[in-house]
JSON list of C-alpha atoms in Angstrom, two decimals:
[
{"chain": "X", "resi": 120, "resn": "MET", "atom": "CA", "xyz": [0.08, -0.36, -0.18]},
{"chain": "X", "resi": 121, "resn": "LYS", "atom": "CA", "xyz": [3.03, 2.44, 0.95]},
{"chain": "X", "resi": 122, "resn": "TYR", "atom": "CA", "xyz": [4.00, 1.77, -2.65]},
{"chain": "X", "resi": 123, "resn": "MET", "atom": "CA", "xyz": [0.87, 2.58, -4.27]},
{"chain": "X", "resi": 124, "resn": "ASN", "atom": "CA", "xyz": [0.24, 5.80, -2.24]},
{"chain": "X", "resi": 125, "resn": "GLY", "atom": "CA", "xyz": [4.69, 6.51, -3.47]},
{"chain": "X", "resi": 126, "resn": "PHE", "atom": "CA", "xyz": [3.42, 6.23, -7.18]},
{"chain": "X", "resi": 127, "resn": "LEU", "atom": "CA", "xyz": [-0.08, 7.89, -7.20]},
{"chain": "X", "resi": 128, "resn": "SER", "atom": "CA", "xyz": [1.75, 10.83, -5.65]},
{"chain": "X", "resi": 129, "resn": "PHE", "atom": "CA", "xyz": [4.64, 10.53, -8.52]},
{"chain": "X", "resi": 130, "resn": "PHE", "atom": "CA", "xyz": [1.53, 10.42, -11.06]},
{"chain": "X", "resi": 131, "resn": "LEU", "atom": "CA", "xyz": [0.54, 12.91, -9.83]},
{"chain": "X", "resi": 132, "resn": "PHE", "atom": "CA", "xyz": [3.06, 15.96, -9.71]},
{"chain": "X", "resi": 133, "resn": "VAL", "atom": "CA", "xyz": [3.69, 14.15, -13.64]},
{"chain": "X", "resi": 134, "resn": "VAL", "atom": "CA", "xyz": [1.02, 14.47, -15.22]},
{"chain": "X", "resi": 135, "resn": "ILE", "atom": "CA", "xyz": [-0.64, 18.11, -13.16]},
{"chain": "X", "resi": 136, "resn": "GLY", "atom": "CA", "xyz": [3.30, 19.33, -11.52]},
{"chain": "X", "resi": 137, "resn": "LEU", "atom": "CA", "xyz": [5.06, 18.93, -15.44]},
{"chain": "X", "resi": 138, "resn": "PRO", "atom": "CA", "xyz": [2.60, 20.76, -17.41]},
{"chain": "X", "resi": 139, "resn": "ALA", "atom": "CA", "xyz": [2.75, 24.01, -15.27]},
{"chain": "X", "resi": 140, "resn": "CYS", "atom": "CA", "xyz": [6.27, 24.34, -16.48]},
{"chain": "X", "resi": 141, "resn": "LYS", "atom": "CA", "xyz": [5.86, 24.01, -19.89]},
{"chain": "X", "resi": 142, "resn": "LYS", "atom": "CA", "xyz": [4.70, 28.14, -19.60]},
{"chain": "X", "resi": 143, "resn": "SER", "atom": "CA", "xyz": [7.78, 29.08, -18.28]},
{"chain": "X", "resi": 144, "resn": "ASP", "atom": "CA", "xyz": [9.91, 26.18, -21.33]},
{"chain": "X", "resi": 145, "resn": "ASP", "atom": "CA", "xyz": [8.25, 28.17, -23.65]},
{"chain": "X", "resi": 146, "resn": "ALA", "atom": "CA", "xyz": [9.43, 32.07, -22.73]},
{"chain": "X", "resi": 147, "resn": "LYS", "atom": "CA", "xyz": [12.02, 33.49, -24.71]},
{"chain": "X", "resi": 148, "resn": "PRO", "atom": "CA", "xyz": [14.59, 35.99, -23.39]},
{"chain": "X", "resi": 149, "resn": "ALA", "atom": "CA", "xyz": [14.69, 39.43, -24.10]},
{"chain": "X", "resi": 150, "resn": "THR", "atom": "CA", "xyz": [18.03, 39.47, -26.72]},
{"chain": "X", "resi": 151, "resn": "GLU", "atom": "CA", "xyz": [19.66, 42.67, -26.61]},
{"chain": "X", "resi": 152, "resn": "SER", "atom": "CA", "xyz": [21.74, 44.31, -30.46]},
{"chain": "X", "resi": 153, "resn": "SER", "atom": "CA", "xyz": [23.30, 47.40, -30.91]},
{"chain": "X", "resi": 154, "resn": "THR", "atom": "CA", "xyz": [23.87, 48.46, -34.62]},
{"chain": "X", "resi": 155, "resn": "THR", "atom": "CA", "xyz": [24.36, 50.78, -37.23]},
{"chain": "X", "resi": 156, "resn": "ILE", "atom": "CA", "xyz": [21.50, 52.50, -39.52]},
{"chain": "X", "resi": 157, "resn": "LYS", "atom": "CA", "xyz": [22.37, 54.45, -41.70]},
{"chain": "X", "resi": 158, "resn": "VAL", "atom": "CA", "xyz": [19.42, 57.45, -42.73]},
{"chain": "X", "resi": 159, "resn": "ASN", "atom": "CA", "xyz": [18.44, 59.88, -44.81]},
{"chain": "X", "resi": 160, "resn": "PHE", "atom": "CA", "xyz": [19.64, 63.48, -44.52]},
{"chain": "X", "resi": 161, "resn": "PRO", "atom": "CA", "xyz": [17.26, 65.34, -47.07]},
{"chain": "X", "resi": 162, "resn": "VAL", "atom": "CA", "xyz": [13.57, 66.48, -45.96]},
{"chain": "X", "resi": 163, "resn": "ASN", "atom": "CA", "xyz": [11.63, 65.25, -48.95]},
{"chain": "X", "resi": 164, "resn": "SER", "atom": "CA", "xyz": [13.49, 61.78, -49.08]},
{"chain": "X", "resi": 165, "resn": "PRO", "atom": "CA", "xyz": [12.71, 58.19, -48.31]},
{"chain": "X", "resi": 166, "resn": "TYR", "atom": "CA", "xyz": [13.17, 57.29, -44.56]},
{"chain": "X", "resi": 167, "resn": "THR", "atom": "CA", "xyz": [14.62, 54.40, -43.12]},
{"chain": "X", "resi": 168, "resn": "PHE", "atom": "CA", "xyz": [12.45, 51.21, -41.91]},
{"chain": "X", "resi": 169, "resn": "PHE", "atom": "CA", "xyz": [14.15, 49.45, -39.22]},
{"chain": "X", "resi": 170, "resn": "ASN", "atom": "CA", "xyz": [12.75, 45.81, -37.61]},
{"chain": "X", "resi": 171, "resn": "PHE", "atom": "CA", "xyz": [13.72, 45.31, -34.70]},
{"chain": "X", "resi": 172, "resn": "LYS", "atom": "CA", "xyz": [13.40, 41.04, -34.38]},
{"chain": "X", "resi": 173, "resn": "ASP", "atom": "CA", "xyz": [15.38, 41.00, -37.19]},
{"chain": "X", "resi": 174, "resn": "ASN", "atom": "CA", "xyz": [17.84, 43.49, -36.43]},
{"chain": "X", "resi": 175, "resn": "ALA", "atom": "CA", "xyz": [17.39, 44.79, -40.46]},
{"chain": "X", "resi": 176, "resn": "VAL", "atom": "CA", "xyz": [16.30, 47.33, -42.11]},
{"chain": "X", "resi": 177, "resn": "ILE", "atom": "CA", "xyz": [13.25, 47.24, -43.81]},
{"chain": "X", "resi": 178, "resn": "ALA", "atom": "CA", "xyz": [13.27, 48.10, -48.12]},
{"chain": "X", "resi": 179, "resn": "ASN", "atom": "CA", "xyz": [10.78, 50.80, -49.08]},
{"chain": "X", "resi": 180, "resn": "THR", "atom": "CA", "xyz": [9.17, 48.43, -51.07]},
{"chain": "X", "resi": 181, "resn": "ASP", "atom": "CA", "xyz": [7.59, 47.59, -47.97]},
{"chain": "X", "resi": 182, "resn": "SER", "atom": "CA", "xyz": [6.54, 50.80, -46.82]},
{"chain": "X", "resi": 183, "resn": "ALA", "atom": "CA", "xyz": [3.02, 49.86, -47.15]},
{"chain": "X", "resi": 184, "resn": "THR", "atom": "CA", "xyz": [3.38, 46.53, -44.71]},
{"chain": "X", "resi": 185, "resn": "ALA", "atom": "CA", "xyz": [3.54, 45.95, -41.34]},
{"chain": "X", "resi": 186, "resn": "LYS", "atom": "CA", "xyz": [7.26, 44.59, -42.15]},
{"chain": "X", "resi": 187, "resn": "TRP", "atom": "CA", "xyz": [8.88, 47.48, -40.42]},
{"chain": "X", "resi": 188, "resn": "ASP", "atom": "CA", "xyz": [8.63, 48.73, -36.11]},
{"chain": "X", "resi": 189, "resn": "ILE", "atom": "CA", "xyz": [10.24, 52.43, -36.75]},
{"chain": "X", "resi": 190, "resn": "GLY", "atom": "CA", "xyz": [11.07, 54.79, -39.83]},
{"chain": "X", "resi": 191, "resn": "LEU", "atom": "CA", "xyz": [14.07, 57.48, -39.43]},
{"chain": "X", "resi": 192, "resn": "ARG", "atom": "CA", "xyz": [14.66, 60.11, -41.78]},
{"chain": "X", "resi": 193, "resn": "LEU", "atom": "CA", "xyz": [17.04, 63.19, -40.45]},
{"chain": "X", "resi": 194, "resn": "THR", "atom": "CA", "xyz": [15.39, 63.74, -36.80]},
{"chain": "X", "resi": 195, "resn": "THR", "atom": "CA", "xyz": [12.41, 62.30, -37.66]},
{"chain": "X", "resi": 196, "resn": "ILE", "atom": "CA", "xyz": [10.77, 58.65, -35.54]},
{"chain": "X", "resi": 197, "resn": "LEU", "atom": "CA", "xyz": [7.45, 57.47, -37.35]},
{"chain": "X", "resi": 198, "resn": "VAL", "atom": "CA", "xyz": [6.12, 54.52, -35.59]},
{"chain": "X", "resi": 199, "resn": "ASN", "atom": "CA", "xyz": [4.48, 51.89, -37.04]},
{"chain": "X", "resi": 200, "resn": "SER", "atom": "CA", "xyz": [0.32, 52.46, -36.88]},
{"chain": "X", "resi": 201, "resn": "ASN", "atom": "CA", "xyz": [-2.11, 54.73, -38.15]},
{"chain": "X", "resi": 202, "resn": "ALA", "atom": "CA", "xyz": [-0.58, 57.54, -39.81]},
{"chain": "X", "resi": 203, "resn": "SER", "atom": "CA", "xyz": [2.51, 56.03, -40.79]},
{"chain": "X", "resi": 204, "resn": "GLY", "atom": "CA", "xyz": [1.79, 51.99, -41.29]},
{"chain": "X", "resi": 205, "resn": "PRO", "atom": "CA", "xyz": [-0.42, 49.23, -41.04]},
{"chain": "X", "resi": 206, "resn": "GLY", "atom": "CA", "xyz": [1.29, 48.17, -38.25]},
{"chain": "X", "resi": 207, "resn": "ASN", "atom": "CA", "xyz": [0.26, 48.06, -34.72]},
{"chain": "X", "resi": 208, "resn": "GLY", "atom": "CA", "xyz": [3.40, 50.00, -34.03]},
{"chain": "X", "resi": 209, "resn": "ALA", "atom": "CA", "xyz": [2.98, 52.57, -30.68]},
{"chain": "X", "resi": 210, "resn": "ALA", "atom": "CA", "xyz": [5.69, 54.65, -28.69]},
{"chain": "X", "resi": 211, "resn": "ILE", "atom": "CA", "xyz": [6.64, 56.26, -25.37]},
{"chain": "X", "resi": 212, "resn": "LEU", "atom": "CA", "xyz": [10.03, 57.68, -24.56]},
{"chain": "X", "resi": 213, "resn": "GLN", "atom": "CA", "xyz": [10.51, 58.39, -21.14]},
{"chain": "X", "resi": 214, "resn": "ASP", "atom": "CA", "xyz": [13.78, 59.35, -18.87]},
{"chain": "X", "resi": 215, "resn": "GLY", "atom": "CA", "xyz": [16.09, 56.98, -17.06]},
{"chain": "X", "resi": 216, "resn": "ILE", "atom": "CA", "xyz": [18.81, 54.79, -17.25]},
{"chain": "X", "resi": 217, "resn": "PHE", "atom": "CA", "xyz": [18.37, 52.12, -20.34]},
{"chain": "X", "resi": 218, "resn": "ASP", "atom": "CA", "xyz": [19.93, 49.18, -18.51]},
{"chain": "X", "resi": 219, "resn": "ASN", "atom": "CA", "xyz": [17.41, 49.79, -15.17]},
{"chain": "X", "resi": 220, "resn": "ILE", "atom": "CA", "xyz": [14.66, 49.70, -16.63]},
{"chain": "X", "resi": 221, "resn": "VAL", "atom": "CA", "xyz": [14.00, 45.53, -17.72]},
{"chain": "X", "resi": 222, "resn": "THR", "atom": "CA", "xyz": [10.33, 46.53, -18.11]},
{"chain": "X", "resi": 223, "resn": "ALA", "atom": "CA", "xyz": [8.08, 48.03, -20.47]},
{"chain": "X", "resi": 224, "resn": "PRO", "atom": "CA", "xyz": [5.28, 50.35, -19.64]},
{"chain": "X", "resi": 225, "resn": "ALA", "atom": "CA", "xyz": [1.40, 48.91, -19.26]},
{"chain": "X", "resi": 226, "resn": "GLY", "atom": "CA", "xyz": [-0.20, 52.16, -20.85]},
{"chain": "X", "resi": 227, "resn": "GLY", "atom": "CA", "xyz": [0.31, 55.39, -22.67]},
{"chain": "X", "resi": 228, "resn": "TYR", "atom": "CA", "xyz": [1.60, 54.30, -25.85]},
{"chain": "X", "resi": 229, "resn": "ALA", "atom": "CA", "xyz": [0.97, 56.89, -28.62]},
{"chain": "X", "resi": 230, "resn": "VAL", "atom": "CA", "xyz": [0.82, 56.82, -32.14]},
{"chain": "X", "resi": 231, "resn": "ASP", "atom": "CA", "xyz": [1.38, 58.73, -35.56]},
{"chain": "X", "resi": 232, "resn": "THR", "atom": "CA", "xyz": [-1.72, 60.12, -35.46]},
{"chain": "X", "resi": 233, "resn": "ALA", "atom": "CA", "xyz": [-0.36, 62.42, -39.18]},
{"chain": "X", "resi": 234, "resn": "ALA", "atom": "CA", "xyz": [1.88, 63.27, -40.58]},
{"chain": "X", "resi": 235, "resn": "THR", "atom": "CA", "xyz": [2.48, 66.43, -38.41]},
{"chain": "X", "resi": 236, "resn": "ARG", "atom": "CA", "xyz": [1.45, 65.17, -34.61]},
{"chain": "X", "resi": 237, "resn": "LEU", "atom": "CA", "xyz": [3.99, 61.79, -34.66]},
{"chain": "X", "resi": 238, "resn": "ALA", "atom": "CA", "xyz": [3.99, 59.69, -31.49]},
{"chain": "X", "resi": 239, "resn": "ILE", "atom": "CA", "xyz": [7.46, 60.99, -31.63]},
{"chain": "X", "resi": 240, "resn": "LYS", "atom": "CA", "xyz": [8.14, 64.90, -30.86]},
{"chain": "X", "resi": 241, "resn": "ASP", "atom": "CA", "xyz": [10.36, 65.95, -33.05]},
{"chain": "X", "resi": 242, "resn": "GLY", "atom": "CA", "xyz": [13.26, 67.38, -30.39]},
{"chain": "X", "resi": 243, "resn": "SER", "atom": "CA", "xyz": [12.25, 66.02, -27.46]},
{"chain": "X", "resi": 244, "resn": "TRP", "atom": "CA", "xyz": [15.36, 63.55, -28.07]},
{"chain": "X", "resi": 245, "resn": "TYR", "atom": "CA", "xyz": [18.80, 65.19, -28.74]},
{"chain": "X", "resi": 246, "resn": "ASP", "atom": "CA", "xyz": [20.31, 68.60, -28.60]},
{"chain": "X", "resi": 247, "resn": "TYR", "atom": "CA", "xyz": [21.15, 70.74, -31.54]},
{"chain": "X", "resi": 248, "resn": "ASN", "atom": "CA", "xyz": [24.49, 73.08, -31.80]},
{"chain": "X", "resi": 249, "resn": "GLY", "atom": "CA", "xyz": [23.60, 75.94, -34.59]},
{"chain": "X", "resi": 250, "resn": "ALA", "atom": "CA", "xyz": [26.99, 76.44, -34.47]},
{"chain": "X", "resi": 251, "resn": "THR", "atom": "CA", "xyz": [28.19, 73.39, -35.62]},
{"chain": "X", "resi": 252, "resn": "ARG", "atom": "CA", "xyz": [25.51, 72.49, -37.49]},
{"chain": "X", "resi": 253, "resn": "SER", "atom": "CA", "xyz": [24.60, 68.49, -35.50]},
{"chain": "X", "resi": 254, "resn": "PHE", "atom": "CA", "xyz": [23.25, 67.55, -33.59]},
{"chain": "X", "resi": 255, "resn": "VAL", "atom": "CA", "xyz": [23.42, 65.14, -30.11]},
{"chain": "X", "resi": 256, "resn": "PRO", "atom": "CA", "xyz": [21.52, 62.51, -28.37]},
{"chain": "X", "resi": 257, "resn": "LYS", "atom": "CA", "xyz": [19.98, 63.27, -24.79]},
{"chain": "X", "resi": 258, "resn": "ALA", "atom": "CA", "xyz": [21.48, 61.46, -22.25]},
{"chain": "X", "resi": 259, "resn": "GLY", "atom": "CA", "xyz": [18.76, 59.54, -20.20]},
{"chain": "X", "resi": 260, "resn": "LYS", "atom": "CA", "xyz": [16.30, 59.28, -22.57]},
{"chain": "X", "resi": 261, "resn": "VAL", "atom": "CA", "xyz": [14.71, 55.79, -23.62]},
{"chain": "X", "resi": 262, "resn": "PHE", "atom": "CA", "xyz": [12.32, 54.78, -26.25]},
{"chain": "X", "resi": 263, "resn": "PHE", "atom": "CA", "xyz": [9.86, 52.22, -25.39]},
{"chain": "X", "resi": 264, "resn": "PHE", "atom": "CA", "xyz": [8.19, 50.27, -28.84]},
{"chain": "X", "resi": 265, "resn": "ARG", "atom": "CA", "xyz": [5.16, 48.42, -29.07]},
{"chain": "X", "resi": 266, "resn": "THR", "atom": "CA", "xyz": [6.43, 46.96, -32.64]},
{"chain": "X", "resi": 267, "resn": "ALA", "atom": "CA", "xyz": [4.11, 46.20, -35.61]},
{"chain": "X", "resi": 268, "resn": "ASP", "atom": "CA", "xyz": [3.49, 42.54, -34.76]},
{"chain": "X", "resi": 269, "resn": "ASN", "atom": "CA", "xyz": [2.69, 43.77, -30.45]},
{"chain": "X", "resi": 270, "resn": "LYS", "atom": "CA", "xyz": [5.93, 43.05, -29.58]},
{"chain": "X", "resi": 271, "resn": "TYR", "atom": "CA", "xyz": [7.36, 45.56, -27.26]},
{"chain": "X", "resi": 272, "resn": "ALA", "atom": "CA", "xyz": [11.18, 46.88, -27.93]},
{"chain": "X", "resi": 273, "resn": "LYS", "atom": "CA", "xyz": [13.30, 49.47, -25.68]},
{"chain": "X", "resi": 274, "resn": "MET", "atom": "CA", "xyz": [15.24, 51.42, -27.43]},
{"chain": "X", "resi": 275, "resn": "GLU", "atom": "CA", "xyz": [18.14, 53.77, -26.43]},
{"chain": "X", "resi": 276, "resn": "ILE", "atom": "CA", "xyz": [20.53, 56.70, -29.34]},
{"chain": "X", "resi": 277, "resn": "LEU", "atom": "CA", "xyz": [24.11, 56.87, -29.10]},
{"chain": "X", "resi": 278, "resn": "GLU", "atom": "CA", "xyz": [25.73, 58.88, -31.15]},
{"chain": "X", "resi": 279, "resn": "ALA", "atom": "CA", "xyz": [24.33, 60.02, -34.78]},
{"chain": "X", "resi": 280, "resn": "THR", "atom": "CA", "xyz": [27.28, 61.29, -36.50]},
{"chain": "X", "resi": 281, "resn": "TYR", "atom": "CA", "xyz": [27.01, 62.85, -40.09]},
{"chain": "X", "resi": 282, "resn": "ASP", "atom": "CA", "xyz": [28.51, 60.10, -43.53]},
{"chain": "X", "resi": 283, "resn": "PRO", "atom": "CA", "xyz": [31.34, 62.23, -44.95]},
{"chain": "X", "resi": 284, "resn": "PHE", "atom": "CA", "xyz": [30.39, 64.87, -47.63]},
{"chain": "X", "resi": 285, "resn": "VAL", "atom": "CA", "xyz": [30.84, 67.96, -48.84]},
{"chain": "X", "resi": 286, "resn": "GLY", "atom": "CA", "xyz": [29.70, 70.88, -49.59]},
{"chain": "X", "resi": 287, "resn": "GLN", "atom": "CA", "xyz": [26.54, 72.32, -47.41]},
{"chain": "X", "resi": 288, "resn": "THR", "atom": "CA", "xyz": [24.61, 69.38, -46.21]},
{"chain": "X", "resi": 289, "resn": "PRO", "atom": "CA", "xyz": [25.01, 65.90, -45.50]},
{"chain": "X", "resi": 290, "resn": "LEU", "atom": "CA", "xyz": [22.90, 63.25, -47.09]},
{"chain": "X", "resi": 291, "resn": "LYS", "atom": "CA", "xyz": [23.05, 60.51, -44.75]},
{"chain": "X", "resi": 292, "resn": "ILE", "atom": "CA", "xyz": [23.23, 60.43, -40.71]},
{"chain": "X", "resi": 293, "resn": "ASN", "atom": "CA", "xyz": [24.61, 57.37, -39.16]},
{"chain": "X", "resi": 294, "resn": "TYR", "atom": "CA", "xyz": [21.84, 56.33, -35.87]},
{"chain": "X", "resi": 295, "resn": "LYS", "atom": "CA", "xyz": [24.19, 53.75, -33.40]},
{"chain": "X", "resi": 296, "resn": "ILE", "atom": "CA", "xyz": [21.58, 51.82, -31.71]},
{"chain": "X", "resi": 297, "resn": "ARG", "atom": "CA", "xyz": [20.86, 49.61, -28.95]},
{"chain": "X", "resi": 298, "resn": "PHE", "atom": "CA", "xyz": [18.08, 47.69, -28.03]},
{"chain": "X", "resi": 299, "resn": "VAL", "atom": "CA", "xyz": [16.36, 45.31, -26.36]},
{"chain": "X", "resi": 300, "resn": "TYR", "atom": "CA", "xyz": [13.75, 43.07, -28.16]},
{"chain": "X", "resi": 301, "resn": "GLN", "atom": "CA", "xyz": [11.31, 40.29, -26.44]},
{"chain": "X", "resi": 302, "resn": "PRO", "atom": "CA", "xyz": [10.00, 37.94, -28.95]},
{"chain": "X", "resi": 303, "resn": "ASP", "atom": "CA", "xyz": [7.95, 36.28, -26.36]},
{"chain": "X", "resi": 304, "resn": "GLY", "atom": "CA", "xyz": [5.24, 39.63, -26.62]},
{"chain": "X", "resi": 305, "resn": "SER", "atom": "CA", "xyz": [6.17, 39.93, -22.78]},
{"chain": "X", "resi": 306, "resn": "MET", "atom": "CA", "xyz": [6.80, 43.37, -21.33]},
{"chain": "X", "resi": 307, "resn": "ASN", "atom": "CA", "xyz": [9.55, 41.75, -19.79]},
{"chain": "X", "resi": 308, "resn": "LEU", "atom": "CA", "xyz": [13.08, 43.54, -21.64]},
{"chain": "X", "resi": 309, "resn": "SER", "atom": "CA", "xyz": [15.37, 42.05, -18.90]},
{"chain": "X", "resi": 310, "resn": "LYS", "atom": "CA", "xyz": [18.71, 40.35, -20.28]},
{"chain": "X", "resi": 311, "resn": "MET", "atom": "CA", "xyz": [19.13, 36.88, -19.63]}
]
């Protein structure tokens, strides 16, 4: 009888306990990446589209799809939703230390409601120097994105430098960014 009770306890553990563990096995760790994105400078040039999941620039021919999360041109940042695209993207810009923030905000995300009313206000994340005609990302500014396919990412712009150019106006800006992307749809942005 002792053995039967022991066997029954073990059987119940296997049948009830192990399936409960499966959910945590399916959770994926957030991944941190850094990259440089070459962005057009002139205001009448095409946007450069970027996808956090693939850490990749997306072709302009896919601008009307949900394949991209953010679009960049000069100092303007689009999110793929509403006025800017068919995705479910949204954004929040917050003050904080990138490494210390490990959870995406639960609410308060903004979308691009019109070409002149973007989720991320131009000028909110950088300082412009008129004498040198350069801009520098403000320290302590962290972008949070709900991606076009309802995942979450946080991003920090580390540097914005001009490609070498001749004349008065550069043609390209190189944005050096780092970001954490969560592929499982949760708001957990801690790196494992």
